[in-house]
């Protein structure tokens, strides 16, 4: 399968380009980026060619991999699907349900295959754990903490404008949902959502299987507090998501395998564009709750403190000191 890469940013460089050039069944046919010099540099390092025109690249391939901000990815995915190209997309599929639905409609109408790279779903250890917990069922509650420290230190993602604008909900929220949904079922209701420090978001979800989950998502955690933890509690006891033991490239090679299998079998992968759309719809529902949680001055998270104010102004530290 001849595949082209759209994007020349940090993730294209660290994950997509190495995975496409390493994959034994892919012919890495070219790179397109909005900066021709960046496309030429990345293509040169992987022995492929740079394209100045995205449609010229689409004309030469069977599939595209996309490593671009979601608001750029979605319309390009529509364009590629309409040209009959299979899609290896990245999370989040889109940042509005409308843009996500345009992708799924184009995929359906063109009959192309799609896979969205939800990383945890392509690490064998984490995917096996997800499958086992889905099989067990009877979960009572879950917590998923996805905490990054992206805008401090030397993170390659520090200069990413869309991450600054959309925050942790849209960057790491997709990862948390990609683990929880197959285990606990679809989200029936976003029961609550509020802002924490920085871009931190807390959300409480009500799942179709009857369990609740609590998400804590951040890109602005102190470096020492960063990390990922998913814990499930239920009839079977307590279990923790194992750590992915390898970097992103082998996982992305497996995502490309999954795309090839979907193309050959005609059967959609569980992480196809339809699943990507569902994740976007749930994140949009959390965003709507957050947007409702604003104070009179419009700042996030200022709408709730009144609810926890003490009814008795005499109570508290001053009253105790006086006593
Ligand atoms: N699955 C995972 O674990 C994982 C991990 C990291 C990233 N990702 C995903 O991968 C995607 C890319 O992320 P990233 O870290 O490389 O950073 P990014 O901030 O999304 O930037 C990627 C590239 O997009 C280009 N770009 C921005 N706006 C554009 C536009 N309007 N038209 C054309 N190109 C545009 C930028 O080009 P310039 O260089 O010219 O500015 C930049 O090189 C994101 O969707 C992210 O969620 C997934």
PDB file of C-alpha atoms in Angstrom, residues 75-287:
ATOM      1  CA  UNK A  75     -11.236  18.604   6.406  1.00  0.00           C
ATOM      2  CA  UNK A  76      -8.123  17.001   4.881  1.00  0.00           C
ATOM      3  CA  UNK A  77      -9.422  13.563   5.910  1.00  0.00           C
ATOM      4  CA  UNK A  78     -12.699  14.360   4.121  1.00  0.00           C
ATOM      5  CA  UNK A  79     -10.732  15.387   1.022  1.00  0.00           C
ATOM      6  CA  UNK A  80      -8.587  12.234   1.123  1.00  0.00           C
ATOM      7  CA  UNK A  81     -11.558   9.923   1.698  1.00  0.00           C
ATOM      8  CA  UNK A  82     -13.472  11.514  -1.182  1.00  0.00           C
ATOM      9  CA  UNK A  83     -10.414  10.825  -3.351  1.00  0.00           C
ATOM     10  CA  UNK A  84     -10.743   7.159  -2.287  1.00  0.00           C
ATOM     11  CA  UNK A  85      -7.723   7.119   0.075  1.00  0.00           C
ATOM     12  CA  UNK A  86      -7.685   5.021   3.240  1.00  0.00           C
ATOM     13  CA  UNK A  87      -7.055   6.970   6.448  1.00  0.00           C
ATOM     14  CA  UNK A  88      -4.554   6.543   9.275  1.00  0.00           C
ATOM     15  CA  UNK A  89      -5.649   9.420  11.502  1.00  0.00           C
ATOM     16  CA  UNK A  90      -4.576  10.716  14.878  1.00  0.00           C
ATOM     17  CA  UNK A  91      -6.547  11.633  17.977  1.00  0.00           C
ATOM     18  CA  UNK A  92      -8.709  13.627  18.373  1.00  0.00           C
ATOM     19  CA  UNK A  93     -10.515  12.975  15.089  1.00  0.00           C
ATOM     20  CA  UNK A  94     -11.959  16.509  15.221  1.00  0.00           C
ATOM     21  CA  UNK A  95     -12.754  19.204  17.771  1.00  0.00           C
ATOM     22  CA  UNK A  96     -16.410  19.579  16.793  1.00  0.00           C
ATOM     23  CA  UNK A  97     -18.959  16.799  16.237  1.00  0.00           C
ATOM     24  CA  UNK A  98     -19.911  18.457  12.910  1.00  0.00           C
ATOM     25  CA  UNK A  99     -16.357  18.161  11.562  1.00  0.00           C
ATOM     26  CA  UNK A 100     -16.138  14.594  12.874  1.00  0.00           C
ATOM     27  CA  UNK A 101     -19.430  13.662  11.201  1.00  0.00           C
ATOM     28  CA  UNK A 102     -18.149  15.061   7.898  1.00  0.00           C
ATOM     29  CA  UNK A 103     -15.231  12.603   8.124  1.00  0.00           C
ATOM     30  CA  UNK A 104     -17.421   9.587   8.939  1.00  0.00           C
ATOM     31  CA  UNK A 105     -19.824  10.526   6.121  1.00  0.00           C
ATOM     32  CA  UNK A 106     -16.959  10.770   3.597  1.00  0.00           C
ATOM     33  CA  UNK A 107     -15.540   7.442   4.841  1.00  0.00           C
ATOM     34  CA  UNK A 108     -18.915   5.748   4.507  1.00  0.00           C
ATOM     35  CA  UNK A 109     -19.710   7.195   1.094  1.00  0.00           C
ATOM     36  CA  UNK A 110     -16.280   6.359  -0.346  1.00  0.00           C
ATOM     37  CA  UNK A 111     -16.016   2.933   1.305  1.00  0.00           C
ATOM     38  CA  UNK A 112     -12.466   3.588   2.522  1.00  0.00           C
ATOM     39  CA  UNK A 113     -10.973   2.094   5.698  1.00  0.00           C
ATOM     40  CA  UNK A 114     -10.011   4.242   8.675  1.00  0.00           C
ATOM     41  CA  UNK A 115      -8.022   3.840  11.889  1.00  0.00           C
ATOM     42  CA  UNK A 116      -7.532   6.552  14.521  1.00  0.00           C
ATOM     43  CA  UNK A 117      -4.303   6.212  16.502  1.00  0.00           C
ATOM     44  CA  UNK A 118      -5.485   6.023  20.114  1.00  0.00           C
ATOM     45  CA  UNK A 119      -2.056   5.000  21.374  1.00  0.00           C
ATOM     46  CA  UNK A 120      -3.110   2.774  24.300  1.00  0.00           C
ATOM     47  CA  UNK A 121      -5.203   0.666  21.927  1.00  0.00           C
ATOM     48  CA  UNK A 122      -2.132  -0.299  19.922  1.00  0.00           C
ATOM     49  CA  UNK A 123       0.213  -1.287  22.769  1.00  0.00           C
ATOM     50  CA  UNK A 124      -0.208  -5.061  23.263  1.00  0.00           C
ATOM     51  CA  UNK A 125      -0.068  -4.877  27.092  1.00  0.00           C
ATOM     52  CA  UNK A 126      -2.642  -2.120  27.503  1.00  0.00           C
ATOM     53  CA  UNK A 127      -4.935  -3.443  24.747  1.00  0.00           C
ATOM     54  CA  UNK A 128      -4.892  -6.933  26.327  1.00  0.00           C
ATOM     55  CA  UNK A 129      -5.735  -5.425  29.741  1.00  0.00           C
ATOM     56  CA  UNK A 130      -8.614  -3.432  28.200  1.00  0.00           C
ATOM     57  CA  UNK A 131      -9.967  -6.595  26.552  1.00  0.00           C
ATOM     58  CA  UNK A 132      -9.754  -8.584  29.823  1.00  0.00           C
ATOM     59  CA  UNK A 133     -11.548  -5.904  31.841  1.00  0.00           C
ATOM     60  CA  UNK A 134     -14.265  -5.531  29.179  1.00  0.00           C
ATOM     61  CA  UNK A 135     -14.786  -9.298  29.380  1.00  0.00           C
ATOM     62  CA  UNK A 136     -15.046  -9.236  33.196  1.00  0.00           C
ATOM     63  CA  UNK A 137     -17.657  -6.477  33.348  1.00  0.00           C
ATOM     64  CA  UNK A 138     -19.495  -5.673  36.592  1.00  0.00           C
ATOM     65  CA  UNK A 139     -17.458  -2.518  37.131  1.00  0.00           C
ATOM     66  CA  UNK A 140     -18.671  -0.167  39.820  1.00  0.00           C
ATOM     67  CA  UNK A 141     -16.496   2.893  39.262  1.00  0.00           C
ATOM     68  CA  UNK A 142     -13.277   4.057  37.602  1.00  0.00           C
ATOM     69  CA  UNK A 143     -10.813   6.919  37.780  1.00  0.00           C
ATOM     70  CA  UNK A 144      -8.620   7.978  34.875  1.00  0.00           C
ATOM     71  CA  UNK A 145      -5.865  10.511  35.452  1.00  0.00           C
ATOM     72  CA  UNK A 146      -3.964  11.732  32.396  1.00  0.00           C
ATOM     73  CA  UNK A 147      -1.580  14.430  33.576  1.00  0.00           C
ATOM     74  CA  UNK A 148       1.083  15.999  31.374  1.00  0.00           C
ATOM     75  CA  UNK A 149       3.494  18.857  31.853  1.00  0.00           C
ATOM     76  CA  UNK A 150       3.546  20.053  28.277  1.00  0.00           C
ATOM     77  CA  UNK A 151       4.116  23.793  28.512  1.00  0.00           C
ATOM     78  CA  UNK A 152       7.102  23.695  30.843  1.00  0.00           C
ATOM     79  CA  UNK A 153      10.516  22.093  30.432  1.00  0.00           C
ATOM     80  CA  UNK A 154      11.593  20.749  27.059  1.00  0.00           C
ATOM     81  CA  UNK A 155       8.385  19.084  25.827  1.00  0.00           C
ATOM     82  CA  UNK A 156       8.331  18.862  22.005  1.00  0.00           C
ATOM     83  CA  UNK A 157       4.653  19.892  22.166  1.00  0.00           C
ATOM     84  CA  UNK A 158       5.222  23.146  24.119  1.00  0.00           C
ATOM     85  CA  UNK A 159       4.818  25.350  21.015  1.00  0.00           C
ATOM     86  CA  UNK A 160       1.601  23.702  19.779  1.00  0.00           C
ATOM     87  CA  UNK A 161      -1.043  26.472  19.366  1.00  0.00           C
ATOM     88  CA  UNK A 162      -4.060  24.167  19.272  1.00  0.00           C
ATOM     89  CA  UNK A 163      -3.030  22.426  22.521  1.00  0.00           C
ATOM     90  CA  UNK A 164      -2.790  25.817  24.247  1.00  0.00           C
ATOM     91  CA  UNK A 165      -6.166  26.828  22.888  1.00  0.00           C
ATOM     92  CA  UNK A 166      -8.094  23.585  23.451  1.00  0.00           C
ATOM     93  CA  UNK A 167      -6.178  22.267  26.488  1.00  0.00           C
ATOM     94  CA  UNK A 168      -5.951  18.860  28.100  1.00  0.00           C
ATOM     95  CA  UNK A 169      -9.588  17.926  27.519  1.00  0.00           C
ATOM     96  CA  UNK A 170      -8.993  17.628  23.783  1.00  0.00           C
ATOM     97  CA  UNK A 171      -5.362  16.452  23.824  1.00  0.00           C
ATOM     98  CA  UNK A 172      -5.337  13.718  26.479  1.00  0.00           C
ATOM     99  CA  UNK A 173      -9.103  13.286  26.993  1.00  0.00           C
ATOM    100  CA  UNK A 174      -9.245  11.068  23.862  1.00  0.00           C
ATOM    101  CA  UNK A 175      -6.683   8.688  25.400  1.00  0.00           C
ATOM    102  CA  UNK A 176      -8.678   8.357  28.633  1.00  0.00           C
ATOM    103  CA  UNK A 177     -11.935   7.688  26.736  1.00  0.00           C
ATOM    104  CA  UNK A 178     -10.255   5.178  24.425  1.00  0.00           C
ATOM    105  CA  UNK A 179      -9.490   3.068  27.511  1.00  0.00           C
ATOM    106  CA  UNK A 180     -12.749   3.587  29.434  1.00  0.00           C
ATOM    107  CA  UNK A 181     -15.367   3.205  26.677  1.00  0.00           C
ATOM    108  CA  UNK A 182     -14.587  -0.405  25.697  1.00  0.00           C
ATOM    109  CA  UNK A 183     -14.584  -1.434  29.383  1.00  0.00           C
ATOM    110  CA  UNK A 184     -17.468   0.577  30.893  1.00  0.00           C
ATOM    111  CA  UNK A 185     -19.568   1.155  27.780  1.00  0.00           C
ATOM    112  CA  UNK A 186     -20.697   4.317  26.042  1.00  0.00           C
ATOM    113  CA  UNK A 187     -21.214   7.544  28.006  1.00  0.00           C
ATOM    114  CA  UNK A 188     -24.917   8.189  28.637  1.00  0.00           C
ATOM    115  CA  UNK A 189     -24.438  11.467  30.467  1.00  0.00           C
ATOM    116  CA  UNK A 190     -21.735  13.894  31.520  1.00  0.00           C
ATOM    117  CA  UNK A 191     -22.845  14.207  35.138  1.00  0.00           C
ATOM    118  CA  UNK A 192     -20.431  17.025  36.047  1.00  0.00           C
ATOM    119  CA  UNK A 193     -17.397  18.867  34.729  1.00  0.00           C
ATOM    120  CA  UNK A 194     -15.267  21.597  36.229  1.00  0.00           C
ATOM    121  CA  UNK A 195     -11.908  23.310  35.832  1.00  0.00           C
ATOM    122  CA  UNK A 196      -8.944  22.692  38.109  1.00  0.00           C
ATOM    123  CA  UNK A 197      -5.605  24.512  38.147  1.00  0.00           C
ATOM    124  CA  UNK A 198      -4.158  25.577  34.784  1.00  0.00           C
ATOM    125  CA  UNK A 199      -5.930  23.739  31.993  1.00  0.00           C
ATOM    126  CA  UNK A 200      -6.914  20.866  34.308  1.00  0.00           C
ATOM    127  CA  UNK A 201     -10.380  19.417  33.753  1.00  0.00           C
ATOM    128  CA  UNK A 202     -12.328  17.100  36.053  1.00  0.00           C
ATOM    129  CA  UNK A 203     -15.299  15.264  34.555  1.00  0.00           C
ATOM    130  CA  UNK A 204     -17.749  12.717  35.954  1.00  0.00           C
ATOM    131  CA  UNK A 205     -19.222  10.327  33.388  1.00  0.00           C
ATOM    132  CA  UNK A 206     -22.189   7.987  33.609  1.00  0.00           C
ATOM    133  CA  UNK A 207     -21.624   4.872  31.461  1.00  0.00           C
ATOM    134  CA  UNK A 208     -24.092   2.597  29.698  1.00  0.00           C
ATOM    135  CA  UNK A 209     -22.819  -0.393  31.717  1.00  0.00           C
ATOM    136  CA  UNK A 210     -24.021   1.294  34.941  1.00  0.00           C
ATOM    137  CA  UNK A 211     -20.602   2.385  36.260  1.00  0.00           C
ATOM    138  CA  UNK A 212     -19.461   5.954  36.820  1.00  0.00           C
ATOM    139  CA  UNK A 213     -15.988   7.270  36.018  1.00  0.00           C
ATOM    140  CA  UNK A 214     -14.026  10.327  37.081  1.00  0.00           C
ATOM    141  CA  UNK A 215     -11.515  11.848  34.683  1.00  0.00           C
ATOM    142  CA  UNK A 216      -8.718  14.237  35.623  1.00  0.00           C
ATOM    143  CA  UNK A 217      -6.945  15.665  32.594  1.00  0.00           C
ATOM    144  CA  UNK A 218      -4.130  18.195  32.489  1.00  0.00           C
ATOM    145  CA  UNK A 219      -1.283  19.464  30.340  1.00  0.00           C
ATOM    146  CA  UNK A 220      -0.197  21.920  33.053  1.00  0.00           C
ATOM    147  CA  UNK A 221       0.651  19.587  35.944  1.00  0.00           C
ATOM    148  CA  UNK A 222       3.941  20.112  37.793  1.00  0.00           C
ATOM    149  CA  UNK A 223       6.511  17.785  36.162  1.00  0.00           C
ATOM    150  CA  UNK A 224       6.784  15.728  39.356  1.00  0.00           C
ATOM    151  CA  UNK A 225       3.008  15.181  39.350  1.00  0.00           C
ATOM    152  CA  UNK A 226       2.730  14.121  35.692  1.00  0.00           C
ATOM    153  CA  UNK A 227       1.735  10.573  34.751  1.00  0.00           C
ATOM    154  CA  UNK A 228      -1.104   8.288  33.770  1.00  0.00           C
ATOM    155  CA  UNK A 229      -3.252   6.122  36.043  1.00  0.00           C
ATOM    156  CA  UNK A 230      -6.460   4.262  35.276  1.00  0.00           C
ATOM    157  CA  UNK A 231      -8.059   2.309  38.107  1.00  0.00           C
ATOM    158  CA  UNK A 232     -11.183   0.148  37.910  1.00  0.00           C
ATOM    159  CA  UNK A 233     -13.135  -1.051  40.919  1.00  0.00           C
ATOM    160  CA  UNK A 234     -15.928  -3.601  40.830  1.00  0.00           C
ATOM    161  CA  UNK A 235     -17.106  -7.118  41.711  1.00  0.00           C
ATOM    162  CA  UNK A 236     -13.765  -8.506  40.526  1.00  0.00           C
ATOM    163  CA  UNK A 237     -11.758  -6.192  42.812  1.00  0.00           C
ATOM    164  CA  UNK A 238      -9.363  -3.410  41.900  1.00  0.00           C
ATOM    165  CA  UNK A 239      -7.121  -3.281  38.829  1.00  0.00           C
ATOM    166  CA  UNK A 240      -4.739  -0.729  37.318  1.00  0.00           C
ATOM    167  CA  UNK A 241      -3.922  -0.094  33.652  1.00  0.00           C
ATOM    168  CA  UNK A 242      -0.386  -1.420  33.014  1.00  0.00           C
ATOM    169  CA  UNK A 243       2.180   1.023  31.642  1.00  0.00           C
ATOM    170  CA  UNK A 244       2.893   0.883  27.902  1.00  0.00           C
ATOM    171  CA  UNK A 245       6.435  -0.478  27.838  1.00  0.00           C
ATOM    172  CA  UNK A 246       7.530   0.851  24.436  1.00  0.00           C
ATOM    173  CA  UNK A 247       7.570   4.111  22.506  1.00  0.00           C
ATOM    174  CA  UNK A 248       4.998   5.237  19.940  1.00  0.00           C
ATOM    175  CA  UNK A 249       6.639   3.885  16.774  1.00  0.00           C
ATOM    176  CA  UNK A 250       5.915   0.148  17.283  1.00  0.00           C
ATOM    177  CA  UNK A 251       2.357   1.064  18.313  1.00  0.00           C
ATOM    178  CA  UNK A 252       1.886   3.143  15.171  1.00  0.00           C
ATOM    179  CA  UNK A 253       3.273   0.280  13.064  1.00  0.00           C
ATOM    180  CA  UNK A 254       0.490  -1.851  14.617  1.00  0.00           C
ATOM    181  CA  UNK A 255      -2.081   0.840  13.807  1.00  0.00           C
ATOM    182  CA  UNK A 256      -0.900   0.661  10.179  1.00  0.00           C
ATOM    183  CA  UNK A 257      -1.268  -3.146  10.376  1.00  0.00           C
ATOM    184  CA  UNK A 258      -4.815  -2.589  11.606  1.00  0.00           C
ATOM    185  CA  UNK A 259      -5.515  -0.320   8.630  1.00  0.00           C
ATOM    186  CA  UNK A 260      -4.162  -2.939   6.211  1.00  0.00           C
ATOM    187  CA  UNK A 261      -6.336  -5.609   7.864  1.00  0.00           C
ATOM    188  CA  UNK A 262      -9.420  -3.371   7.632  1.00  0.00           C
ATOM    189  CA  UNK A 263      -8.684  -2.721   3.932  1.00  0.00           C
ATOM    190  CA  UNK A 264      -8.219  -6.438   3.146  1.00  0.00           C
ATOM    191  CA  UNK A 265     -11.095  -7.769   5.245  1.00  0.00           C
ATOM    192  CA  UNK A 266     -13.585  -4.972   4.641  1.00  0.00           C
ATOM    193  CA  UNK A 267     -14.314  -5.071   8.391  1.00  0.00           C
ATOM    194  CA  UNK A 268     -14.031  -1.807  10.352  1.00  0.00           C
ATOM    195  CA  UNK A 269     -11.476  -1.598  13.152  1.00  0.00           C
ATOM    196  CA  UNK A 270     -12.836  -0.820  16.665  1.00  0.00           C
ATOM    197  CA  UNK A 271     -10.818   2.447  16.577  1.00  0.00           C
ATOM    198  CA  UNK A 272     -12.181   3.604  13.232  1.00  0.00           C
ATOM    199  CA  UNK A 273     -13.425   7.106  12.386  1.00  0.00           C
ATOM    200  CA  UNK A 274     -16.840   6.201  13.877  1.00  0.00           C
ATOM    201  CA  UNK A 275     -15.228   5.554  17.272  1.00  0.00           C
ATOM    202  CA  UNK A 276     -13.186   8.746  16.841  1.00  0.00           C
ATOM    203  CA  UNK A 277     -16.442  10.638  16.266  1.00  0.00           C
ATOM    204  CA  UNK A 278     -18.033   9.186  19.424  1.00  0.00           C
ATOM    205  CA  UNK A 279     -14.997  10.339  21.435  1.00  0.00           C
ATOM    206  CA  UNK A 280     -15.340  13.831  19.915  1.00  0.00           C
ATOM    207  CA  UNK A 281     -19.070  13.922  20.764  1.00  0.00           C
ATOM    208  CA  UNK A 282     -18.382  13.020  24.405  1.00  0.00           C
ATOM    209  CA  UNK A 283     -15.576  15.585  24.685  1.00  0.00           C
ATOM    210  CA  UNK A 284     -17.899  18.213  23.193  1.00  0.00           C
ATOM    211  CA  UNK A 285     -20.502  17.351  25.854  1.00  0.00           C
ATOM    212  CA  UNK A 286     -17.852  17.781  28.581  1.00  0.00           C
ATOM    213  CA  UNK A 287     -16.810  21.076  26.954  1.00  0.00           C
TER     214      UNK A 287
END
